[in-house]
mmCIF file of C-alpha atoms in Angstrom:
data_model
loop_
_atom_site.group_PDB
_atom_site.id
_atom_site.type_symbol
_atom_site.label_atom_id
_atom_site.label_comp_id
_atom_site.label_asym_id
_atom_site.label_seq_id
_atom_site.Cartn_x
_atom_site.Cartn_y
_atom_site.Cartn_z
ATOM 1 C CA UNK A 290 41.396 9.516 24.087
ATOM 2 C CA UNK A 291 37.549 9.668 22.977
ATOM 3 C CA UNK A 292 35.446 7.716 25.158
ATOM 4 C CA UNK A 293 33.270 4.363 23.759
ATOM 5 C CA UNK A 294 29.981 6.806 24.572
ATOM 6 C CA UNK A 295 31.431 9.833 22.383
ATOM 7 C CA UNK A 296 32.574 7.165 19.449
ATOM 8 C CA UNK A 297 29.133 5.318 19.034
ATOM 9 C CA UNK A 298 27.382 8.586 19.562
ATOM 10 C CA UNK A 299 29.440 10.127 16.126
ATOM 11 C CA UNK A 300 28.637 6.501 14.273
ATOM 12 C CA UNK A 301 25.029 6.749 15.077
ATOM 13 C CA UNK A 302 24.909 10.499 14.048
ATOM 14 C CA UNK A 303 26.414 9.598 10.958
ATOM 15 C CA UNK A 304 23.769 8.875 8.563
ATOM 16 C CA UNK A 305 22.251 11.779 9.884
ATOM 17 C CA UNK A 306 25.111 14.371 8.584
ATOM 18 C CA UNK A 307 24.858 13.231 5.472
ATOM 19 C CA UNK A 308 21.581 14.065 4.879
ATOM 20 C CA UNK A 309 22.016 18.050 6.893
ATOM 21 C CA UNK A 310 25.126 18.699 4.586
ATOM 22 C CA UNK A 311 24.797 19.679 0.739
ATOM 23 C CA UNK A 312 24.069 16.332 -1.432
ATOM 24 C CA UNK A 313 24.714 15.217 -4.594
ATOM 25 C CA UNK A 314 20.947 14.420 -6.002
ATOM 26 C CA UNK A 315 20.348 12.674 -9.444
ATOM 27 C CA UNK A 316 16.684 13.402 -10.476
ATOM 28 C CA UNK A 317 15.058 11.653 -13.788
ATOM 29 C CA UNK A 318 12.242 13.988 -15.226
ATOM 30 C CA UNK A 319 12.873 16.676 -13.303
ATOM 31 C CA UNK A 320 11.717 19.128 -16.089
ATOM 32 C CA UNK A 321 8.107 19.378 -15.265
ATOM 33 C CA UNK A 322 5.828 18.127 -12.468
ATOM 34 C CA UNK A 323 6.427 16.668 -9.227
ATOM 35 C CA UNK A 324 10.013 16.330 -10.424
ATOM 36 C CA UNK A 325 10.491 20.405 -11.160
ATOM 37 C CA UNK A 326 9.034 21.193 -7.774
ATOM 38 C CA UNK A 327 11.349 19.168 -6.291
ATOM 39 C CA UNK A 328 14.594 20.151 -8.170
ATOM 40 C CA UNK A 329 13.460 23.688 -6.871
ATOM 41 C CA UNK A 330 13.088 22.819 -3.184
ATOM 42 C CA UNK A 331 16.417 21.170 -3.350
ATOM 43 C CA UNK A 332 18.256 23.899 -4.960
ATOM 44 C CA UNK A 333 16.956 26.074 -2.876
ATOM 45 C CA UNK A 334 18.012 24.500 0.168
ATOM 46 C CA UNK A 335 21.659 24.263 -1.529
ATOM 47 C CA UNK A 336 22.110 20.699 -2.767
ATOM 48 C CA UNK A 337 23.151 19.922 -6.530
ATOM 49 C CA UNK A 338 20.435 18.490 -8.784
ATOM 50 C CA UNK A 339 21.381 16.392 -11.932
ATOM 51 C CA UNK A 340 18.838 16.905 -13.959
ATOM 52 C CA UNK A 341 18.185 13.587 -16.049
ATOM 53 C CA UNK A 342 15.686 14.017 -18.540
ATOM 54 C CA UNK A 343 14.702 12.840 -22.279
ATOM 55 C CA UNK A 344 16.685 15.368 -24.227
ATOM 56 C CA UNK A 345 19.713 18.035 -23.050
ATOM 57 C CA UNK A 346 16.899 20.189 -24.193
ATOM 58 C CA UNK A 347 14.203 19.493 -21.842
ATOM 59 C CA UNK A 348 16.998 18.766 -18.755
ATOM 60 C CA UNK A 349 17.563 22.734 -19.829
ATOM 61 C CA UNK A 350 14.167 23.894 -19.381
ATOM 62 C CA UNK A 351 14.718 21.538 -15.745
ATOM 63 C CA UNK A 352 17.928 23.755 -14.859
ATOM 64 C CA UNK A 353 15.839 26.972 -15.649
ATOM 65 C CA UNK A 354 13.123 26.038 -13.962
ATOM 66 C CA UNK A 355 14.625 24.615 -10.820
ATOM 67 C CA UNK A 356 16.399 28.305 -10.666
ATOM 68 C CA UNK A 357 20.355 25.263 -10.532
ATOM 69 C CA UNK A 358 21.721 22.215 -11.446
ATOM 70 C CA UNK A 359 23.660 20.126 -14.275
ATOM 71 C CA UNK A 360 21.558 19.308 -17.330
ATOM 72 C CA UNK A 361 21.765 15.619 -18.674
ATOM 73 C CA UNK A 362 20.854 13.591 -21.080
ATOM 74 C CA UNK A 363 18.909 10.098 -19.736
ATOM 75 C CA UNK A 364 16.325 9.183 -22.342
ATOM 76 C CA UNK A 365 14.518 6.048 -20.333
ATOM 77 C CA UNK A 366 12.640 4.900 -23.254
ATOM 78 C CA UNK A 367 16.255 4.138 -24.664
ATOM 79 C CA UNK A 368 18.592 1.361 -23.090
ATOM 80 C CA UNK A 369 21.598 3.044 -24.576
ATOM 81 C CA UNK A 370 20.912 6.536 -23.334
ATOM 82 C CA UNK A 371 20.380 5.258 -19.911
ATOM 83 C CA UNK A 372 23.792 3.153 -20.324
ATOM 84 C CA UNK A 373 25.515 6.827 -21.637
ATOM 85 C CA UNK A 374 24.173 8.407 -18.441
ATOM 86 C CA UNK A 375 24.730 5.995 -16.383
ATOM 87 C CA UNK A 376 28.428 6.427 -16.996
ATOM 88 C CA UNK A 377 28.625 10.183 -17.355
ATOM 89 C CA UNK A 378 27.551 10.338 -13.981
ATOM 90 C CA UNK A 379 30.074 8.645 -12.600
ATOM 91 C CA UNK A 380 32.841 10.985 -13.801
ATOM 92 C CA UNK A 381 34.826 12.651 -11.244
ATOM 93 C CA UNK A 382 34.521 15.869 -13.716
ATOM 94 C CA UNK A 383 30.718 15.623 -13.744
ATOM 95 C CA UNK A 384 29.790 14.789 -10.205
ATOM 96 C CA UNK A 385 32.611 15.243 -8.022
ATOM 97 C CA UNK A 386 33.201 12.976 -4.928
ATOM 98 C CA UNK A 387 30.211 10.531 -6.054
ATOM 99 C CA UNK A 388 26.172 10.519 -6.588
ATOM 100 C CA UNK A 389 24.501 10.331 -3.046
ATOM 101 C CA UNK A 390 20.489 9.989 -3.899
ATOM 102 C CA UNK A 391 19.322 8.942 -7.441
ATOM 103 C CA UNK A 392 16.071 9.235 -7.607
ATOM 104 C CA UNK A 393 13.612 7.020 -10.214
ATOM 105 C CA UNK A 394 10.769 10.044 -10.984
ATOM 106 C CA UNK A 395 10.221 10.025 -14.600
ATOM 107 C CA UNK A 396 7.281 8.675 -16.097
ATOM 108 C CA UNK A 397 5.090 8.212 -18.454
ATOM 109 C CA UNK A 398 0.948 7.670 -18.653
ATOM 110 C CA UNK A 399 -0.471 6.342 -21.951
ATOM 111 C CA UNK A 400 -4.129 6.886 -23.662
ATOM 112 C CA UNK A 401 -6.676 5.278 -21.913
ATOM 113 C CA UNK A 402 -8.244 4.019 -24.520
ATOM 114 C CA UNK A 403 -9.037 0.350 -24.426
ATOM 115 C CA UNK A 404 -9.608 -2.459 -27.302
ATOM 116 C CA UNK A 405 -7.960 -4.230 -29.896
ATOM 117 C CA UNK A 406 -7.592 -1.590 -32.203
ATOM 118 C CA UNK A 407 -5.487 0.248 -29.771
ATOM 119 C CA UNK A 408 -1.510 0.024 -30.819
ATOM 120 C CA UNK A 409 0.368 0.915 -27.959
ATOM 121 C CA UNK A 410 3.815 2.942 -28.550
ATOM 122 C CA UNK A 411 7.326 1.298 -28.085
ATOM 123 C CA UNK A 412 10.177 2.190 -26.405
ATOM 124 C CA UNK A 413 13.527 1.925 -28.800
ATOM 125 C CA UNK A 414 14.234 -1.464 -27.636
ATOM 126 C CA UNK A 415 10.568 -2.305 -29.091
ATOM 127 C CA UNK A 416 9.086 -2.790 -25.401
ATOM 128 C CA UNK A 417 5.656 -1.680 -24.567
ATOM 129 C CA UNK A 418 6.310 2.148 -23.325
ATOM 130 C CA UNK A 419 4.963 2.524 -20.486
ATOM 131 C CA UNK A 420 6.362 -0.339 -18.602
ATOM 132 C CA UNK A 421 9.144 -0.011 -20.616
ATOM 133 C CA UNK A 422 9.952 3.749 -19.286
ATOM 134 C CA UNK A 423 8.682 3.179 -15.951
ATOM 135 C CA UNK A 424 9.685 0.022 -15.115
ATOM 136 C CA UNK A 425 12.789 -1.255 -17.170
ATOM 137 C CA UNK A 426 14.599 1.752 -17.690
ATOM 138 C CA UNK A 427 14.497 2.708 -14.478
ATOM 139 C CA UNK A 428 15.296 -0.869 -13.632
ATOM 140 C CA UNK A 429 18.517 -0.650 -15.715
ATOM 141 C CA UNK A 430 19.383 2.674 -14.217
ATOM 142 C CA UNK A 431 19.331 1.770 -10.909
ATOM 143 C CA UNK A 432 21.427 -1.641 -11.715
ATOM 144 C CA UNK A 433 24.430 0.210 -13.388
ATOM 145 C CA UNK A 434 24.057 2.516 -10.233
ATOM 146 C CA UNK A 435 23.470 0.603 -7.672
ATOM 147 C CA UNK A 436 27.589 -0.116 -6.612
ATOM 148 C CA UNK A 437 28.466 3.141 -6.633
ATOM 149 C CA UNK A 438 25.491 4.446 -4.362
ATOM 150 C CA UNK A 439 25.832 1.629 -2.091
ATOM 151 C CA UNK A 440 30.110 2.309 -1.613
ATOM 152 C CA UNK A 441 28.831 5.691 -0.406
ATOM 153 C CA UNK A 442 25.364 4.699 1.622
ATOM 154 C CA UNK A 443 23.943 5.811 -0.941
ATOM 155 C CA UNK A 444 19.962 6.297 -1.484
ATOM 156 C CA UNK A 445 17.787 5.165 -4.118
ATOM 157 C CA UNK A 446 14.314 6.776 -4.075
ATOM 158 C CA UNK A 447 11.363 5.557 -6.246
ATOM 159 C CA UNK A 448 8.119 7.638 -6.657
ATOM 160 C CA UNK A 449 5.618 5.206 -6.867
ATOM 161 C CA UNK A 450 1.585 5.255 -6.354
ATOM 162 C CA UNK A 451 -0.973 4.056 -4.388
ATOM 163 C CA UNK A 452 -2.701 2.923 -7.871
ATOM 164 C CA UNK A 453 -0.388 0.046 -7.473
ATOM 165 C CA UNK A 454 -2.895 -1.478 -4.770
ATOM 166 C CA UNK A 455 -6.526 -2.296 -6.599
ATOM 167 C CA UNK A 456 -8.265 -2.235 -3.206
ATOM 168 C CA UNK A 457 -6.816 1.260 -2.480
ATOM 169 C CA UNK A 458 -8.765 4.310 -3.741
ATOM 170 C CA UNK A 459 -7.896 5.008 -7.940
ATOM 171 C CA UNK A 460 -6.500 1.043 -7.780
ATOM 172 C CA UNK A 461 -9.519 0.135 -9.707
ATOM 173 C CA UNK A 462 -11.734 2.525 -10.830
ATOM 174 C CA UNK A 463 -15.557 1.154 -11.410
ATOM 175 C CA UNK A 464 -13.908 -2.484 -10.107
ATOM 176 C CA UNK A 465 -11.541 -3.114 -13.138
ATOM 177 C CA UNK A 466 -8.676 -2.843 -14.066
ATOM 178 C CA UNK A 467 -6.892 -2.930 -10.994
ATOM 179 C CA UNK A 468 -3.347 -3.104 -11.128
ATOM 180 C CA UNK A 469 -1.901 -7.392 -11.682
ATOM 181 C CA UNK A 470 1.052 -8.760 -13.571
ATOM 182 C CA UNK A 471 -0.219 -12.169 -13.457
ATOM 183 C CA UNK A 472 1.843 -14.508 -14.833
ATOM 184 C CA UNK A 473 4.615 -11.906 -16.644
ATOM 185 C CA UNK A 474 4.203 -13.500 -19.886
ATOM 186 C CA UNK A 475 3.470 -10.073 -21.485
ATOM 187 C CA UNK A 476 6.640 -8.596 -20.527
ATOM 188 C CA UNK A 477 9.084 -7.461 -22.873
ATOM 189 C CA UNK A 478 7.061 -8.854 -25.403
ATOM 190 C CA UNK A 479 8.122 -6.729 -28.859
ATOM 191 C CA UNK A 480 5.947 -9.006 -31.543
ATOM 192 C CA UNK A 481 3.475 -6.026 -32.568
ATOM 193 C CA UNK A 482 1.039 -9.070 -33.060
ATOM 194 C CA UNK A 483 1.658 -10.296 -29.588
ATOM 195 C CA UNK A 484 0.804 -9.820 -25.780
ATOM 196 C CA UNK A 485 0.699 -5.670 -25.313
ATOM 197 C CA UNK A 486 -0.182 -6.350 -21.097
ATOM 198 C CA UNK A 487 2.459 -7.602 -18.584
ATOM 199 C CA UNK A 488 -0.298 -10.192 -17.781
ATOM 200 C CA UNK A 489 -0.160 -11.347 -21.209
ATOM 201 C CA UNK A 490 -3.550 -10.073 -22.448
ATOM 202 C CA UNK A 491 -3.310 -9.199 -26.046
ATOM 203 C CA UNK A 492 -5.807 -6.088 -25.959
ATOM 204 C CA UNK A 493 -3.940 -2.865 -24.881
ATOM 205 C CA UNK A 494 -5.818 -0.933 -21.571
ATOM 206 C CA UNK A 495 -3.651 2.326 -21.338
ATOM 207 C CA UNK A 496 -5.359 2.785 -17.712
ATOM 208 C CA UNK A 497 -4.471 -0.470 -16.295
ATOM 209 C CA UNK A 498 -0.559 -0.470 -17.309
ATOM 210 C CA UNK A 499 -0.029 2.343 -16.050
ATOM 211 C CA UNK A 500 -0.995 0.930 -12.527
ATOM 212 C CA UNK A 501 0.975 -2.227 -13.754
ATOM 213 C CA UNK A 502 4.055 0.569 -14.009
ATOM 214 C CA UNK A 503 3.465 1.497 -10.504
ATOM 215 C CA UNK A 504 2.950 -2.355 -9.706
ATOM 216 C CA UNK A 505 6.254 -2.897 -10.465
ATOM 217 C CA UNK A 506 8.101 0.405 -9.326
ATOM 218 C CA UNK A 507 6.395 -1.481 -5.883
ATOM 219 C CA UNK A 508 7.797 -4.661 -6.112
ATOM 220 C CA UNK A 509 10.885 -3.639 -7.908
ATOM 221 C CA UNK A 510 11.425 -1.579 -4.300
ATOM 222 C CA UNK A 511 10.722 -4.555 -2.325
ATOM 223 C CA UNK A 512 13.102 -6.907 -3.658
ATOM 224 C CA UNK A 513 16.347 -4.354 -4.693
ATOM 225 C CA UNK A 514 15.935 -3.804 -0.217
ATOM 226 C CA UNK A 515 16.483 -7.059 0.077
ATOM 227 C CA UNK A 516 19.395 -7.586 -2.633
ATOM 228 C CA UNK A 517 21.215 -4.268 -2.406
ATOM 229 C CA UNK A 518 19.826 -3.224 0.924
ATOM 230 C CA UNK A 519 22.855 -4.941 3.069
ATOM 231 C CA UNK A 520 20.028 -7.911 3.323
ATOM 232 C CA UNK A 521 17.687 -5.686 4.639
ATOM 233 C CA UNK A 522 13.850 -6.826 4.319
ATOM 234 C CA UNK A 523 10.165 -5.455 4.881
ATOM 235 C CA UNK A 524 7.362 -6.870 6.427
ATOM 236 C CA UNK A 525 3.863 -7.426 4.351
ATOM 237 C CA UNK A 526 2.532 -4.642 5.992
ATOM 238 C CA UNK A 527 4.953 -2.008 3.751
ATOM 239 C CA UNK A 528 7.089 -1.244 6.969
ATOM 240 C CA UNK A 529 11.024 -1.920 7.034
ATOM 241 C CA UNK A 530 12.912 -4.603 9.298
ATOM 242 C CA UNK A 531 14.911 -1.978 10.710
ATOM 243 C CA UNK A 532 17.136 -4.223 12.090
ATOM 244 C CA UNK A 533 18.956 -5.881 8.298
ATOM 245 C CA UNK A 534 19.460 -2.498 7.024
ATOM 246 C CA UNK A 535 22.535 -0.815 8.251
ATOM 247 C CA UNK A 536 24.454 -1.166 5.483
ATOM 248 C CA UNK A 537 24.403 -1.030 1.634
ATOM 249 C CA UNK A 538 22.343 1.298 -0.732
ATOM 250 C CA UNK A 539 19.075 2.402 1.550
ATOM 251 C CA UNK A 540 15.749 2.539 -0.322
ATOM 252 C CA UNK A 541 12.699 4.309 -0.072
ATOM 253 C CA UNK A 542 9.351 4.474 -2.144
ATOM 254 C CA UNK A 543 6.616 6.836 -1.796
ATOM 255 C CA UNK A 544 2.995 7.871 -3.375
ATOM 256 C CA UNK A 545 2.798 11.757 -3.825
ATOM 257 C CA UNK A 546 -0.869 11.878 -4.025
ATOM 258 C CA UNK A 547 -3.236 11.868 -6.267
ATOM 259 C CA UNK A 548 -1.846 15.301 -9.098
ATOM 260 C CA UNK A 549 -4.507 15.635 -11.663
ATOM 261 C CA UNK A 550 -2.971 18.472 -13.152
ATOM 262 C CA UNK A 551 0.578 17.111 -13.892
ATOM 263 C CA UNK A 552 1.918 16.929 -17.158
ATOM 264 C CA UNK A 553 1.977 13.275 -16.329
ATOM 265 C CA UNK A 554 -0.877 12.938 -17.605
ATOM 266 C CA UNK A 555 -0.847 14.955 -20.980
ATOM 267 C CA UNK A 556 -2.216 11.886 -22.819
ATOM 268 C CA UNK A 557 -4.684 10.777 -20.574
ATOM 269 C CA UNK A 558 -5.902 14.188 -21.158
ATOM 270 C CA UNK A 559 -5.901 13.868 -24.849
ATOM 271 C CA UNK A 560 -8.427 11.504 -24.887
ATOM 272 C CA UNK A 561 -11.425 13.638 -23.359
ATOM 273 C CA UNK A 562 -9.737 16.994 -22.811
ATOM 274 C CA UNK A 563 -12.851 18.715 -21.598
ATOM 275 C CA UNK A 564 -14.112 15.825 -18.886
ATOM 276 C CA UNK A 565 -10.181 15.603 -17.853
ATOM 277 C CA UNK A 566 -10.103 19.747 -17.236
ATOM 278 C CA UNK A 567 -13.771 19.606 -15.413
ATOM 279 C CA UNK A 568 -12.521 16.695 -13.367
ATOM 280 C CA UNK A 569 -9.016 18.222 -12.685
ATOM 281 C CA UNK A 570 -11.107 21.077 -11.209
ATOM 282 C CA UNK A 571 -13.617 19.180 -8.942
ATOM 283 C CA UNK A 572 -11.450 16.791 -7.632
ATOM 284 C CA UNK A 573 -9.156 19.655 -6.039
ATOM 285 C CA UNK A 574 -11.977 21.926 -5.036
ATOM 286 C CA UNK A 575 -13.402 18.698 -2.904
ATOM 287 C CA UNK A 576 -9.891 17.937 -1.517
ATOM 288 C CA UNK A 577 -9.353 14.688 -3.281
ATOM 289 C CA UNK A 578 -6.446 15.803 -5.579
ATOM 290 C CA UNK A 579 -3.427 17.868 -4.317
ATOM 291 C CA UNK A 580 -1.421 20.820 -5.600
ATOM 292 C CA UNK A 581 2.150 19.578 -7.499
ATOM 293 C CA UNK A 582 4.370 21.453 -5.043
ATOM 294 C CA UNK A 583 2.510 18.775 -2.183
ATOM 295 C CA UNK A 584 4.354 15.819 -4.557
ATOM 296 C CA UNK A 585 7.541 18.084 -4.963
ATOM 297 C CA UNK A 586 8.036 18.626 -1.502
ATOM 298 C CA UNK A 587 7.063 14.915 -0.652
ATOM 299 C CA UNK A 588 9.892 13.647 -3.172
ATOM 300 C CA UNK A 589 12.230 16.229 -1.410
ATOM 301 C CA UNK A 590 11.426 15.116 1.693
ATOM 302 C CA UNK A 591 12.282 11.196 0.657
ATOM 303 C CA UNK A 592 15.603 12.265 -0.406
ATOM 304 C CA UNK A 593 16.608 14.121 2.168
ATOM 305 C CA UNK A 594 15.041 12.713 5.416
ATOM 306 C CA UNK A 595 16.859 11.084 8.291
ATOM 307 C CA UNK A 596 16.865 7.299 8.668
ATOM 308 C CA UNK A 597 15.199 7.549 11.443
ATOM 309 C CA UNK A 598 11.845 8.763 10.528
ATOM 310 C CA UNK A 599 12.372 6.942 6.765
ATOM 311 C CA UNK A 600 14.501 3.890 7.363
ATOM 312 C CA UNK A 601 15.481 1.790 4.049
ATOM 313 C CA UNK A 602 12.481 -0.303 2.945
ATOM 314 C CA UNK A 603 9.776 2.185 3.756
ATOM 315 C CA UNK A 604 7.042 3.210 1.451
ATOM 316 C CA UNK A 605 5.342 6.159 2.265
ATOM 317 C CA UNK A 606 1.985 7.988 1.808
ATOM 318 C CA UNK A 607 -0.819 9.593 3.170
ATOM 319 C CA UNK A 608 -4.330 9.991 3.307
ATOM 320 C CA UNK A 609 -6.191 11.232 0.114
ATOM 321 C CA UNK A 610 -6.498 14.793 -0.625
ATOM 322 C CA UNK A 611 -3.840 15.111 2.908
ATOM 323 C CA UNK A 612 -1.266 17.861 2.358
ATOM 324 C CA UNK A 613 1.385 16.477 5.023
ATOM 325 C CA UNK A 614 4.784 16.165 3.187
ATOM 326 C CA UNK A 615 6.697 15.166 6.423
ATOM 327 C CA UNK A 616 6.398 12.323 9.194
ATOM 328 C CA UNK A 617 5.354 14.679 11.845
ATOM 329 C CA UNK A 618 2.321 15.455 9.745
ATOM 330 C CA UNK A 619 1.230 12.292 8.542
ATOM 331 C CA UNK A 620 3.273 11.698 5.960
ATOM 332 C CA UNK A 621 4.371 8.146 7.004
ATOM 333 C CA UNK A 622 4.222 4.119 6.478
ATOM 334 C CA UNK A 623 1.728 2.893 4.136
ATOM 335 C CA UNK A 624 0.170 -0.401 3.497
ATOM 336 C CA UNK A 625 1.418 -2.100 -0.217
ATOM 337 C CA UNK A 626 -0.339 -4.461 -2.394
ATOM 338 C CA UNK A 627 -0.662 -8.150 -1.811
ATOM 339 C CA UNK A 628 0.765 -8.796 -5.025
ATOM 340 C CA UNK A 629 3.407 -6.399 -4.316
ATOM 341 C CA UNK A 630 4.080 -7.956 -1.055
ATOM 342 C CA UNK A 631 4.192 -11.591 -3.212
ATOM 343 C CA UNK A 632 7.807 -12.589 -2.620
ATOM 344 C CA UNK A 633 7.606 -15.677 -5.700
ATOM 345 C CA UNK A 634 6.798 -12.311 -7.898
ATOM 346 C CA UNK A 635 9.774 -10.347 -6.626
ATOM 347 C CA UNK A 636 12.219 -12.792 -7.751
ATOM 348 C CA UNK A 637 10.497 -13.653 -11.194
ATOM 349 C CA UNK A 638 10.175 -10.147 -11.826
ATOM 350 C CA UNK A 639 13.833 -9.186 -11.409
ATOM 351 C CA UNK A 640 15.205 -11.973 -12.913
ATOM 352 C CA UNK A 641 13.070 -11.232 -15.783
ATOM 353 C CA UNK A 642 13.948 -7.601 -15.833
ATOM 354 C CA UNK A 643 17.607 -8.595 -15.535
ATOM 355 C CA UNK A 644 17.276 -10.696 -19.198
ATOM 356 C CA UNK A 645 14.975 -7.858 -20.924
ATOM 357 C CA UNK A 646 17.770 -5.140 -20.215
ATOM 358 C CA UNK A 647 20.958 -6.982 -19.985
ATOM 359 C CA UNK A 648 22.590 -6.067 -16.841
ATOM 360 C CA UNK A 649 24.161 -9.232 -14.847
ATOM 361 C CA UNK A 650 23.920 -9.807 -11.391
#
């Protein structure tokens, strides 16, 4: 008979095989960017990649690029196709045995044009797009996910940014238009003559939602560890309360760094294509931006890594212009937003989010 030492050693080890043996690993926009250089790391290493992307295809320029991996269809500026993919996932005949990671990648970054002559674009539902993309239909995915992951110990892994904070560097650039979702009045809004900001402000700042995106990927984080985490919590300071998380769907968040040259930012670029090139250029010959494989490997890394060195509830990062894509090299715990870390805003947020995209509780 095994002894009580050899039986809690093989629970504790546990969560540890599942991340050393090949994993099932949902990825939305995984065609280009951060996502791509991921998909190709995990591939590589012999896990298989669902690619979830806008159209089957773009999720077939993911599968070529990635070198592997199942091409979907998960459009997250459409409710519907989110729904579709949510449930073609959890076939037996598409992903056998269960989804292990999911994780919420895709984005999108709007002009940064400001004023009120700016019309911002809509999502199918008639939501503002960026939030609506980064926020809500990753919000939905997640939800109709969320059960299956967690029967499995599942992982749910957001890429978020350190834009989200205004005090940290690229939060607020020239001291404005930091990141805020005040009082949420703006959200879901789909009057074309009404609030176009989360916050409720009428005139449209392309620069600032997209930090409001990244706002709420924070916060969104935050509150599904406490929910879905097996009431697992984390501390003001962005680290996890280790000890409420043993059970339940583990969550992580990270900032890859500050990727100038991701497709990300294609409209951005639009908008002054020659100061966004010569910028693009500076900022990574000074060391402030990083290459896209750094984000790749970081997002990798969150998917894969051991609980110990990223327990559920963590958000990582690292310093600015750093290249470390593991714990070992500084890669670690960072500090979140006070609004992020606003509790009140958590719950009105989610509850909110639950209404706008009709999932229930």
């Amino acid at each position: 008979m095994w002894s009580t030492r050899i039986l809690l050693s093989l629970l504790a080890s546990s969560n540890t095989f599942l991340r050393t043996h090949a994993l099932r690993i949902a990825i939305t926009g995984s065609s280009q960017g951060i996502g791509m250089e991921a998909a190709k790391s995990l591939v590589r290493d012999g896990h298989t990649v669902y690619h979830a992307c806008r159209s089957l295809e773009r999720a077939q320029v993911a599968v070529d690029g990635a070198g592997g991996g199942i091409p979907l269809v998960c459009d997250l500026a459409d409710l519907d196709s989110v729904r579709s993919f949510a449930s073609e996932i959890q076939k037996e005949e598409v992903c056998e045995g269960g989804l292990d990671v999911l994780c919420l990648n895709a984005g999108v970054a709007p002009s940064t044009k400001v004023g009120p002559d700016v019309v911002p674009q809509r999502t199918k539902q008639g939501y503002e797009i960026c939030i609506g993309t980064n926020h809500l239909g990753h919000f939905l995915l997640a939800s109709l996910l969320q059960t299956s992951l967690a029967s499995r110990n599942g992982l749910l892994v957001t890429t978020a940014s350190s834009v989200h904070d205004p005090d940290q560097p690229g939060g607020a650039v020239g001291g404005k238009g930091g990141a805020t979702l005040g009082d949420l009045s703006g959200l879901g809004v789909t009057d074309i003559k009404g609030a176009t900001m989360v916050d409720g402000s009428l005139e449209y700042d392309g620069g600032k939602i997209y930090k409001d995106s990244k706002l709420a990927n924070m916060i969104f984080c935050r509150e599904a560890t406490k929910r879905w985490g097996g009431g697992g919590s984390v501390t003001a300071g962005g680290t996890p309360n280790t000890e409420a998380t043993t059970t339940g769907l583990r969550i992580r968040s990270f900032s890859p760094g500050f990727i100038p040259a991701s497709g990300l930012f294609r409209e951005p670029r639009k908008d002054n294509w020659f100061f966004a090139n010569a910028f693009t250029i500076v900022a990574g010959l000074i060391g402030f931006a990083v290459p896209i494989t750094v984000g790749g490997d970081r997002l990798a890394y969150m998917a894969t890594a051991d609980d110990n060195d990223v327990p559920s509830g963590s958000y990582c990062t690292a310093d600015t212009g750093s290249r470390a894509v593991k714990l070992e090299d500084g890669f670690g715990p960072g500090i979140v937003s006070r609004e992020a870390a606003d509790e009140d805003l958590g719950r009105r947020l989610w509850e909110k989010s639950v209404l706008l995209v009709g999932v229930t509780e």
